[in-house]
Coordinates of C-alpha atoms and ligand atoms in Angstrom, one line a residue:
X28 CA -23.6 83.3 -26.2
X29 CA -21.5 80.4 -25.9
X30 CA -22.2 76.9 -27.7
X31 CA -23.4 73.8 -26.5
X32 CA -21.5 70.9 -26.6
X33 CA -23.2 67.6 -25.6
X34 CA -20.4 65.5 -24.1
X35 CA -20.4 61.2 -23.7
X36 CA -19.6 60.9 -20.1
X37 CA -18.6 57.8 -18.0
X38 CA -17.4 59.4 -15.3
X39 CA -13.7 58.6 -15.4
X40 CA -10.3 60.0 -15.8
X41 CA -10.5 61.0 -19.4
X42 CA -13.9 62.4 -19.7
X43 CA -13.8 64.1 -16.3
X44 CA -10.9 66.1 -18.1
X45 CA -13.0 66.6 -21.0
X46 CA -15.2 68.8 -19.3
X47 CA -12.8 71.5 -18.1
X48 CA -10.5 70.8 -21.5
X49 CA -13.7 71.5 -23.7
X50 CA -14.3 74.5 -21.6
X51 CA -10.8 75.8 -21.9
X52 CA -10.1 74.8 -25.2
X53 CA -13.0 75.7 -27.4
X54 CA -15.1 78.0 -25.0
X55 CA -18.0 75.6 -24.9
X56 CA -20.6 75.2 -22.8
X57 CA -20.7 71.8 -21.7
X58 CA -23.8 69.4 -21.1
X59 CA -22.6 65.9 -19.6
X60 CA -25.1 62.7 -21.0
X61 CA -24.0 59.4 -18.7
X62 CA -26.4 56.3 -20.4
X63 CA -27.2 53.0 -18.3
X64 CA -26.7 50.4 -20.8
X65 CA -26.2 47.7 -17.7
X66 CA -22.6 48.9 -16.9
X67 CA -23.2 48.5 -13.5
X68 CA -22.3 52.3 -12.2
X69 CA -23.7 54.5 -9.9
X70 CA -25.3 56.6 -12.3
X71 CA -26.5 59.4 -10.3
X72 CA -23.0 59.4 -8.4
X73 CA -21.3 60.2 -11.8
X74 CA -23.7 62.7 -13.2
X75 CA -23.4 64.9 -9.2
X76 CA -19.5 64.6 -10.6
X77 CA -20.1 66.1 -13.9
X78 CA -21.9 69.1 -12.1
X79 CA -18.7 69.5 -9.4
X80 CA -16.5 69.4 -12.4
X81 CA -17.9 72.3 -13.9
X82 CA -21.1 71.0 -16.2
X83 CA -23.9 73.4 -17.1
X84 CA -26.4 70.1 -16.7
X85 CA -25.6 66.8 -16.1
X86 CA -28.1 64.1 -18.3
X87 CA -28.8 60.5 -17.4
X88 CA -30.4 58.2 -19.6
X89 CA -31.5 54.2 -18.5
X90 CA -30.9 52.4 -22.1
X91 CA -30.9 49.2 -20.9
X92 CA -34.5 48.3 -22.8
X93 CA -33.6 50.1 -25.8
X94 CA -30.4 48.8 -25.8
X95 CA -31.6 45.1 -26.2
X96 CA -34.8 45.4 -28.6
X97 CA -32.8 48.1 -30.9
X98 CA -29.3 46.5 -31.2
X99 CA -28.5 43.7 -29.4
X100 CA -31.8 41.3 -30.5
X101 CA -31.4 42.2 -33.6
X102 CA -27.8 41.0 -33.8
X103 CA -29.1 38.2 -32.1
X104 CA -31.2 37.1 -35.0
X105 CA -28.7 37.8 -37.5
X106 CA -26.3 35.4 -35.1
X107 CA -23.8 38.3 -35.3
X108 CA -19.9 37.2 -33.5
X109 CA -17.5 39.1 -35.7
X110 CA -14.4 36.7 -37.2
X111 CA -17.0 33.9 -35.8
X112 CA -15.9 35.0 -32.0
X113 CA -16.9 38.2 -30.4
X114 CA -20.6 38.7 -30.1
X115 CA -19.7 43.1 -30.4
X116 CA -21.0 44.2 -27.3
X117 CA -19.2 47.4 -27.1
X118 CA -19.7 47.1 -31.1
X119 CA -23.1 47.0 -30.8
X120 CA -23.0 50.0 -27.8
X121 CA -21.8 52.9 -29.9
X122 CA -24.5 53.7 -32.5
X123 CA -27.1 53.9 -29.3
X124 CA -24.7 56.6 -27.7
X125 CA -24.9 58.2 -30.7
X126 CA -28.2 58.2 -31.5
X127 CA -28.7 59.7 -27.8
X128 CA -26.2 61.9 -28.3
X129 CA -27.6 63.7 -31.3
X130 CA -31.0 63.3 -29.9
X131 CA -29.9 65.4 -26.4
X132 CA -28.0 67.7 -28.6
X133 CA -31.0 68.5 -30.3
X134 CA -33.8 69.3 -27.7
X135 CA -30.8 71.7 -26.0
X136 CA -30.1 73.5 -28.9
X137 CA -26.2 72.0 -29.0
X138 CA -23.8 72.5 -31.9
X139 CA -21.3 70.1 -30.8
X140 CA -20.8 66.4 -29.6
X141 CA -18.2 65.1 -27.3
X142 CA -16.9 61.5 -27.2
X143 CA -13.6 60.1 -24.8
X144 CA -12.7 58.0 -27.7
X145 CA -8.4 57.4 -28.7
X146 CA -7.4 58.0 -32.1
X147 CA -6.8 54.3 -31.7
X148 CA -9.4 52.0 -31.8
X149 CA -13.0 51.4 -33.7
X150 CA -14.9 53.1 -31.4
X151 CA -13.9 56.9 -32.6
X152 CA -15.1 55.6 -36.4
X153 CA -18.5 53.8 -34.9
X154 CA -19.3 57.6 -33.0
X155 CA -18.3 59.7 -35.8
X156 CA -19.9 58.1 -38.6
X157 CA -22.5 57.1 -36.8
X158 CA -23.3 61.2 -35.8
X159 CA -22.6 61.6 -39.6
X160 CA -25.3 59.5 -40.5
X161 CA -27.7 60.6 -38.3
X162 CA -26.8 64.7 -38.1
X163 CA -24.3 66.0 -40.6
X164 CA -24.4 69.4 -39.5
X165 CA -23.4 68.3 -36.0
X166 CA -19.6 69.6 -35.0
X167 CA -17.8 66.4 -33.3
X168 CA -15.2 67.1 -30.9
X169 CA -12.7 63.9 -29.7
X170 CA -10.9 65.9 -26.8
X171 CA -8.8 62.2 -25.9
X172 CA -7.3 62.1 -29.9
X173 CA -6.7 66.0 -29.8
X174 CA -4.9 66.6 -26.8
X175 CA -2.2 64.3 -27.1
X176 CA -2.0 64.2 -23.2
X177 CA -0.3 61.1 -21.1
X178 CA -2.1 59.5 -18.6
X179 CA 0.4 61.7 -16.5
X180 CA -0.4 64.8 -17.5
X181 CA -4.0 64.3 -17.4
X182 CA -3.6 63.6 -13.4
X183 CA -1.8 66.8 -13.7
X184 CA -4.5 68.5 -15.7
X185 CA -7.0 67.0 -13.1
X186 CA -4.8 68.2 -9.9
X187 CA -4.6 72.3 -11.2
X188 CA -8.5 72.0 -11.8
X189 CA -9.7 70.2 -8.9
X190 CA -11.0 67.3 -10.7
X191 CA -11.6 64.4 -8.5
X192 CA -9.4 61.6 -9.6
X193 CA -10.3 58.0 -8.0
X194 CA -8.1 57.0 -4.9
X195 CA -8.0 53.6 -6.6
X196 CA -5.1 51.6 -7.8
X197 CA -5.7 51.7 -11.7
X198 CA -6.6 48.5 -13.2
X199 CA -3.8 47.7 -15.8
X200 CA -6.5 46.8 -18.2
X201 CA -9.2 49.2 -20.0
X202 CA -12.9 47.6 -20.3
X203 CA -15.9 48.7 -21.1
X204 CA -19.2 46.9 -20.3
X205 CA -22.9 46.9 -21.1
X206 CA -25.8 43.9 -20.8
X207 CA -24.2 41.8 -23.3
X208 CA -20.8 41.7 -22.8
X209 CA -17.4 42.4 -21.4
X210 CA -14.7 43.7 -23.2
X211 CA -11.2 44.0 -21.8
X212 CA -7.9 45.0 -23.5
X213 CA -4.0 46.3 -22.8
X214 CA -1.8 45.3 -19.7
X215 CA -0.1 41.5 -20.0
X216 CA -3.4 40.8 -22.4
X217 CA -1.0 42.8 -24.9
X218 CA 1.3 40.0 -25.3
X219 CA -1.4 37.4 -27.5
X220 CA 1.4 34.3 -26.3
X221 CA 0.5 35.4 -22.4
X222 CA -3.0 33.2 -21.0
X223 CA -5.0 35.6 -19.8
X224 CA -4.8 35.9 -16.0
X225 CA -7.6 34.7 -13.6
X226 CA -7.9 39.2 -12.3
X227 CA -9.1 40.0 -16.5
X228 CA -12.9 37.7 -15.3
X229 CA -15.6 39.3 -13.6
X230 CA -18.7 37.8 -14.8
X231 CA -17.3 34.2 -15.0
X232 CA -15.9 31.7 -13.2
X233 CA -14.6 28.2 -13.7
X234 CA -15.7 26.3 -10.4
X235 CA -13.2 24.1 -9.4
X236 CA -14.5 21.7 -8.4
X237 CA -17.1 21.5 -11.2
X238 CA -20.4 23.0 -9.7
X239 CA -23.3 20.2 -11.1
X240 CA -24.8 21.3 -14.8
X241 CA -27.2 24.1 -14.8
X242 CA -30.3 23.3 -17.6
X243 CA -32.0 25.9 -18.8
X244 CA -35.0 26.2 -20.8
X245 CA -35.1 29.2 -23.2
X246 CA -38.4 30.6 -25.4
X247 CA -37.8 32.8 -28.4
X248 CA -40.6 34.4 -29.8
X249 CA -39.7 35.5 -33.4
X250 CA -36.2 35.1 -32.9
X251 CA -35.9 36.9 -29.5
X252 CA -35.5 35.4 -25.8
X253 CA -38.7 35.9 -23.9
X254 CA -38.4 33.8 -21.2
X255 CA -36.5 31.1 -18.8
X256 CA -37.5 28.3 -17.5
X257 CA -40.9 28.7 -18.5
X258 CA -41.0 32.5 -16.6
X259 CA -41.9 35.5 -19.0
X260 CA -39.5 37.8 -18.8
X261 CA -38.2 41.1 -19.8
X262 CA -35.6 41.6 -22.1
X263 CA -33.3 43.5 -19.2
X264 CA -33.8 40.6 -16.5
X265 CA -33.6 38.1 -18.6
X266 CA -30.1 38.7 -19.7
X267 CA -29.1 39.8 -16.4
X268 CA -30.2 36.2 -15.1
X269 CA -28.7 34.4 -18.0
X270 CA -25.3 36.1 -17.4
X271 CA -25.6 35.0 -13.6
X272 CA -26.7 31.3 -15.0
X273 CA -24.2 30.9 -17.6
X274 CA -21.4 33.0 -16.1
X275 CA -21.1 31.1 -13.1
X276 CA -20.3 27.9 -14.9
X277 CA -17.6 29.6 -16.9
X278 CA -19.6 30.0 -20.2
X279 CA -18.7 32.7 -22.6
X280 CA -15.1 33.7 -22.4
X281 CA -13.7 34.5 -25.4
X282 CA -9.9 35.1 -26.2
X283 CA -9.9 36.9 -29.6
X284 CA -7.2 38.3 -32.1
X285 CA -8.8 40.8 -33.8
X286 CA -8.4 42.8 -37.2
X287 CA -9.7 46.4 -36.1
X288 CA -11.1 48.6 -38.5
X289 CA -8.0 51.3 -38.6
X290 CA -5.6 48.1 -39.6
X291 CA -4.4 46.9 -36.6
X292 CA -4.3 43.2 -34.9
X293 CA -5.2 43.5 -31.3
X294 CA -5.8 40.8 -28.8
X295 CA -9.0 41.3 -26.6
X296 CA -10.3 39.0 -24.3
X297 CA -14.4 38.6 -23.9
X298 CA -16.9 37.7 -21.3
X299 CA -20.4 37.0 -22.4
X300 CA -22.3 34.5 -20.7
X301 CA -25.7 35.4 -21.8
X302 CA -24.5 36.3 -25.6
X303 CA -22.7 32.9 -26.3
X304 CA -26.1 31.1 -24.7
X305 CA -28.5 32.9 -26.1
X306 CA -26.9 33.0 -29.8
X307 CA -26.4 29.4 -29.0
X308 CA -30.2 28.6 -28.8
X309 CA -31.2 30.7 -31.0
X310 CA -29.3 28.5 -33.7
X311 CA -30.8 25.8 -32.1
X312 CA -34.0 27.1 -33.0
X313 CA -33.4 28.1 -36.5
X314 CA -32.1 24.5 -37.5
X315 CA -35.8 23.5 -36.8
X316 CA -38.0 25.9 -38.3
X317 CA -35.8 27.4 -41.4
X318 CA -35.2 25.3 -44.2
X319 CA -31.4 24.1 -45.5
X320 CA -31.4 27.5 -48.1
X321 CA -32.6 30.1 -45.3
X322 CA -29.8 28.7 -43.2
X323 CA -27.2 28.4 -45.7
X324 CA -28.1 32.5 -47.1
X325 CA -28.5 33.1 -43.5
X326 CA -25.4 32.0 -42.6
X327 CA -23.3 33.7 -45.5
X328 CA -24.8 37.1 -44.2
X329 CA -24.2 36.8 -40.2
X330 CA -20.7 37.3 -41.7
X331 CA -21.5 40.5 -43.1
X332 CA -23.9 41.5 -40.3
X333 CA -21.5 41.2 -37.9
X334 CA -18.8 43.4 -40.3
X335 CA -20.8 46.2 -40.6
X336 CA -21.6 46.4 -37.0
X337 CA -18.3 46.2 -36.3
X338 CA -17.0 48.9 -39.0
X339 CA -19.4 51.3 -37.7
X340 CA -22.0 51.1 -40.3
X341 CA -25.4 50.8 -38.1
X342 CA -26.5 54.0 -39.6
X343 CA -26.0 52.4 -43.1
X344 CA -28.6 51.5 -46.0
X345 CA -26.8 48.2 -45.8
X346 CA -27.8 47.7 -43.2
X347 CA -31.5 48.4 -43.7
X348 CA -30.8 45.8 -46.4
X349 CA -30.0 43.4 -44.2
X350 CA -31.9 44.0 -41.6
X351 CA -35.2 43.1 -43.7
X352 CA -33.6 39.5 -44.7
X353 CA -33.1 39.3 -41.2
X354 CA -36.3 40.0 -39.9
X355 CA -38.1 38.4 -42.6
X356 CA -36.1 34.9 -41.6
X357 CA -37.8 34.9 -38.4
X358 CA -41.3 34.8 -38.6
X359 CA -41.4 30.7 -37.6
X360 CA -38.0 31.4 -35.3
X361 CA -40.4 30.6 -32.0
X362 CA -40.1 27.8 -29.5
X363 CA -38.2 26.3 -26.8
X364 CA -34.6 25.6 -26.5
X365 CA -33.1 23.1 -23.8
X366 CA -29.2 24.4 -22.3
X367 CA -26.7 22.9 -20.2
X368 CA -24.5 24.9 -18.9
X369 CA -21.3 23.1 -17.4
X370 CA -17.8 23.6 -17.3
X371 CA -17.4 26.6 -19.3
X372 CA -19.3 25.0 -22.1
X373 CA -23.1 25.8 -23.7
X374 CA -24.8 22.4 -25.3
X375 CA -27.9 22.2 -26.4
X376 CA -29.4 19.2 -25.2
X377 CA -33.3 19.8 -26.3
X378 CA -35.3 21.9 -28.9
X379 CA -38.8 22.2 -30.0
X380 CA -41.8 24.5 -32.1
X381 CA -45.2 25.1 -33.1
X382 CA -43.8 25.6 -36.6
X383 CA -41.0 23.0 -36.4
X384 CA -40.3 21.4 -40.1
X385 CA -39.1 18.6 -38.5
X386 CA -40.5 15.6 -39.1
X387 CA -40.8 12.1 -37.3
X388 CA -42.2 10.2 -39.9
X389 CA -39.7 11.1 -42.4
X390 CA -36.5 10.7 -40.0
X391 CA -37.2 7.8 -38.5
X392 CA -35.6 4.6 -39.1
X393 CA -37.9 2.6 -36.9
X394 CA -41.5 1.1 -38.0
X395 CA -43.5 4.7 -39.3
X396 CA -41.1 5.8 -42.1
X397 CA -43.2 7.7 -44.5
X398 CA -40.3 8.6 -47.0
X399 CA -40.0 7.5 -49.9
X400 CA -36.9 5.2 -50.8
X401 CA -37.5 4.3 -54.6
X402 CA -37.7 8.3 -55.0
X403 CA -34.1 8.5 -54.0
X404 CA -32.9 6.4 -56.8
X405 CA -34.1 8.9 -59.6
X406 CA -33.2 11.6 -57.0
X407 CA -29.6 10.6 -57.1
X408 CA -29.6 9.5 -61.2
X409 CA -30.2 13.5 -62.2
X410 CA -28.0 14.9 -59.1
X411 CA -25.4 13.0 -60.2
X412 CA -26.0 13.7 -64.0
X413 CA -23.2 16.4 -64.3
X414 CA -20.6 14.2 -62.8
X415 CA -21.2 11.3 -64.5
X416 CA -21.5 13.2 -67.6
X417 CA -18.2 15.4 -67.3
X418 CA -16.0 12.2 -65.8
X419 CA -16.7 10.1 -69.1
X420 CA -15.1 13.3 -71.2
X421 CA -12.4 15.2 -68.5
X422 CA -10.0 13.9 -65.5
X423 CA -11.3 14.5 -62.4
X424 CA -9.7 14.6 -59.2
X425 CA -9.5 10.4 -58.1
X426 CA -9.0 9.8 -61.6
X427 CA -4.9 10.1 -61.7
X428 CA -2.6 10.8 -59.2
X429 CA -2.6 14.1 -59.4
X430 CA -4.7 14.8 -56.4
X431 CA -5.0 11.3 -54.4
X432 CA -2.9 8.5 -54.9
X433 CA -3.7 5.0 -55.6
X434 CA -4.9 4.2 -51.9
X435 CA -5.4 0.5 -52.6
X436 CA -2.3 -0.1 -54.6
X437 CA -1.0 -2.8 -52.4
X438 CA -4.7 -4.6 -50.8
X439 CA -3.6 -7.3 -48.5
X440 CA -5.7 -10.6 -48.7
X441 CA -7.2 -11.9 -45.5
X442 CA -7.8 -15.5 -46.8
X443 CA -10.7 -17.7 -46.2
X444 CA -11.4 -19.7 -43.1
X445 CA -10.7 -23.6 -44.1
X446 CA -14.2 -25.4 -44.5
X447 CA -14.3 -28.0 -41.8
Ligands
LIG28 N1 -12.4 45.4 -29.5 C1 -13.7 45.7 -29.2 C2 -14.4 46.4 -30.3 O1 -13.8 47.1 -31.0 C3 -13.9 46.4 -27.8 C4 -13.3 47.8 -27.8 C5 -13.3 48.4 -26.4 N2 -12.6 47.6 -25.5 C6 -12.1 48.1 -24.3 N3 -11.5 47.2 -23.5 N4 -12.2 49.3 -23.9 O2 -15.6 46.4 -30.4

């Protein structure tokens, strides 16, 4: 009896080949699995395809939930953007197909896994480790980095097998999107000198002339986004509405060089209005209820977060590592955040918690001031100890030219007004 091979399937060009090419090449039997992770496709549509193509079944999957409360909050909490720009939507995408992927291969008994990535890019690396991780004795097929075909011959492949190619004009650009984000590469966007042109946006728009500021209130709960405005909401509409909101005053485009993972620089441009917002707030909130050292570790280990999401190491015990700092960090991480959304800019206007360390009476410089401003003299006697101590026996940097110059080696005099 033939095998099983579970194949990724969006529906377009390459993975519509796939089908028949998996088929041909390797005498597979092929299972298409098409996943809603808020790409905005007829999913039904593309799964009757897979079936007129030549699939033995054709799965659907809706992984918008899971999607959110698996990978995306907790890069959320983490404040994952990768270089500090791009919040890894497609990043964050990949481990989720793959976990799906071994988990249909699984209950049908499959050998094999498909994916439509290029020999190219991170996504092939995310996939295949990521299926490494989580089922070693899975076979992983890449039909897009075997065959080596152009995008001419695949029409051609498509034509002799009757494979429906869209009557569309092809966009010059390739994108992929899911709830929290946009990712779009290749075409002029290739050149990193060129500004990227007004067709690359879909979800945002710069009004012009400015539309009036949009505020928004947002509630974390533990470090996730549970409502707007006041309005409880779940995790799938509330992003969806937050993209609307934010995207339609311009906010989250992102224009980003990027080091890939296989050594290459590649320009990419971003859209994610809800992502930049919500990560946004969520800062917001953390200045308020973590102390200086939670923020300050916190901060050095978003950096590696967002790495090994982006390197394809989900399925890693890193990661578990991490993850538990992470989580830990946001017990207090609940309140309200205040947005205004204008102009293709996020501010935070507004922020406040149950478990807020902030505190009135010690900030204030008005009538109330509870802190203590005799402590600050022996405070600043034993922080400054080591200096004093180590400029009275070595030169530091002020004490010769070496580093700053004599800045008041010429002081003018301003002389004294006459007495009348
Ligand atoms: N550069 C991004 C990443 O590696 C997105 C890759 C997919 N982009 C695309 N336009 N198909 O996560």
């Amino acid at each position: 009896m033939a095998e099983t091979v579970i194949l990724a399937y969006s529906g377009g060009l390459d993975t519509s080949v796939a089908i028949r090419w998996l088929q041909e090449t390797y005498g597979l039997e092929v299972i298409t699995l098409t996943i809603d992770i808020g790409n905005e496709r007829d999913i039904d549509a593309i799964a009757a395809k897979a079936l007129r193509i030549g699939a033995k079944k054709a799965l659907t999957v809706d992984a918008r939930r899971d999607f959110l409360d698996y990978f995306v909050w907790p890069a959320l909490q983490a404040n994952a953007l990768y270089e500090g720009e791009y919040p890894l939507a497609t990043a964050l995408a990949r481990p989720l197909i793959a976990k799906l992927l071994v988990d249909v291969a699984r209950q049908e008994g499959a050998t094999t896994v498909a994916h439509g990535c290029t020999g190219k890019g991170n996504d092939q690396v995310r996939f295949d480790v990521s299926i490494m991780a989580l089922a070693p004795e899975l076979k992983i097929i890449a039909p897009v980095r075997e065959w080596k075909m152009t995008r001419d011959a695949e029409i051609e492949f498509a034509a002799q097998h009757n494979i429906p190619v869209a009557a569309t004009i092809a966009s010059p650009y390739s994108t992929d999107v899911n709830l929290w984000g946009r990712s779009i590469e290749c075409g002029i966007l290739e050149d990193p000198w060129a500004a990227p042109p007004r067709d690359v946006w879909e979800w945002t728009v710069m009004p012009d002339p400015p539309l009036a500021p949009t505020e928004v209130s947002i509630t974390f709960d533990q470090g996730v986004p549970v409502a707007l405005d006041g309005e409880t909401l779940g995790p799938v509409e509330l992003v969806q509405r937050l993209n609307q909101l934010a995207g339609e005053q311009g906010v989250g485009r992102i224009d980003h060089v990027e080091n890939r993972l296989v050594g290459i620089k590649s320009r990419e441009v971003y859209e994610a209005p809800a992502g930049m917002t919500l990560i946004a707030a969520h800062r917001a909130l953390e200045s308020l209820t973590l102390s200086r050292d939670q923020v300050r570790v916190k901060e050095m280990l978003a950096g590696e977060y967002a790495r090994l999401i982006y390197n394809g190491l989900w399925y890693s015990a890193l990661h578990a590592d991490l993850m538990g700092f992470m989580r830990s960090s946001q017990r207090y991480v609940s309140g309200e955040v205040r947005v205004l959304l204008a102009q293709g800019h996020c501010t935070i206007v507004g922020r406040r918690s149950p478990h807020s360390l902030y505190q009135h009476a010690l900030a204030t410089y008005d009538r109330g001031d509870t802190f203590n401003h005799d402590a600050a003299l022996g405070f600043i006697a034993l922080w400054g100890l080591p200096v004093r101590t180590q400029a009275q026996v070595q030169l530091l940097p002020g004490h010769d030219g070496s580093v700053l110059p004599d800045l008041a080696a010429t002081p003018r005099s301003i002389a004294p007004a006459p007495v009348e």
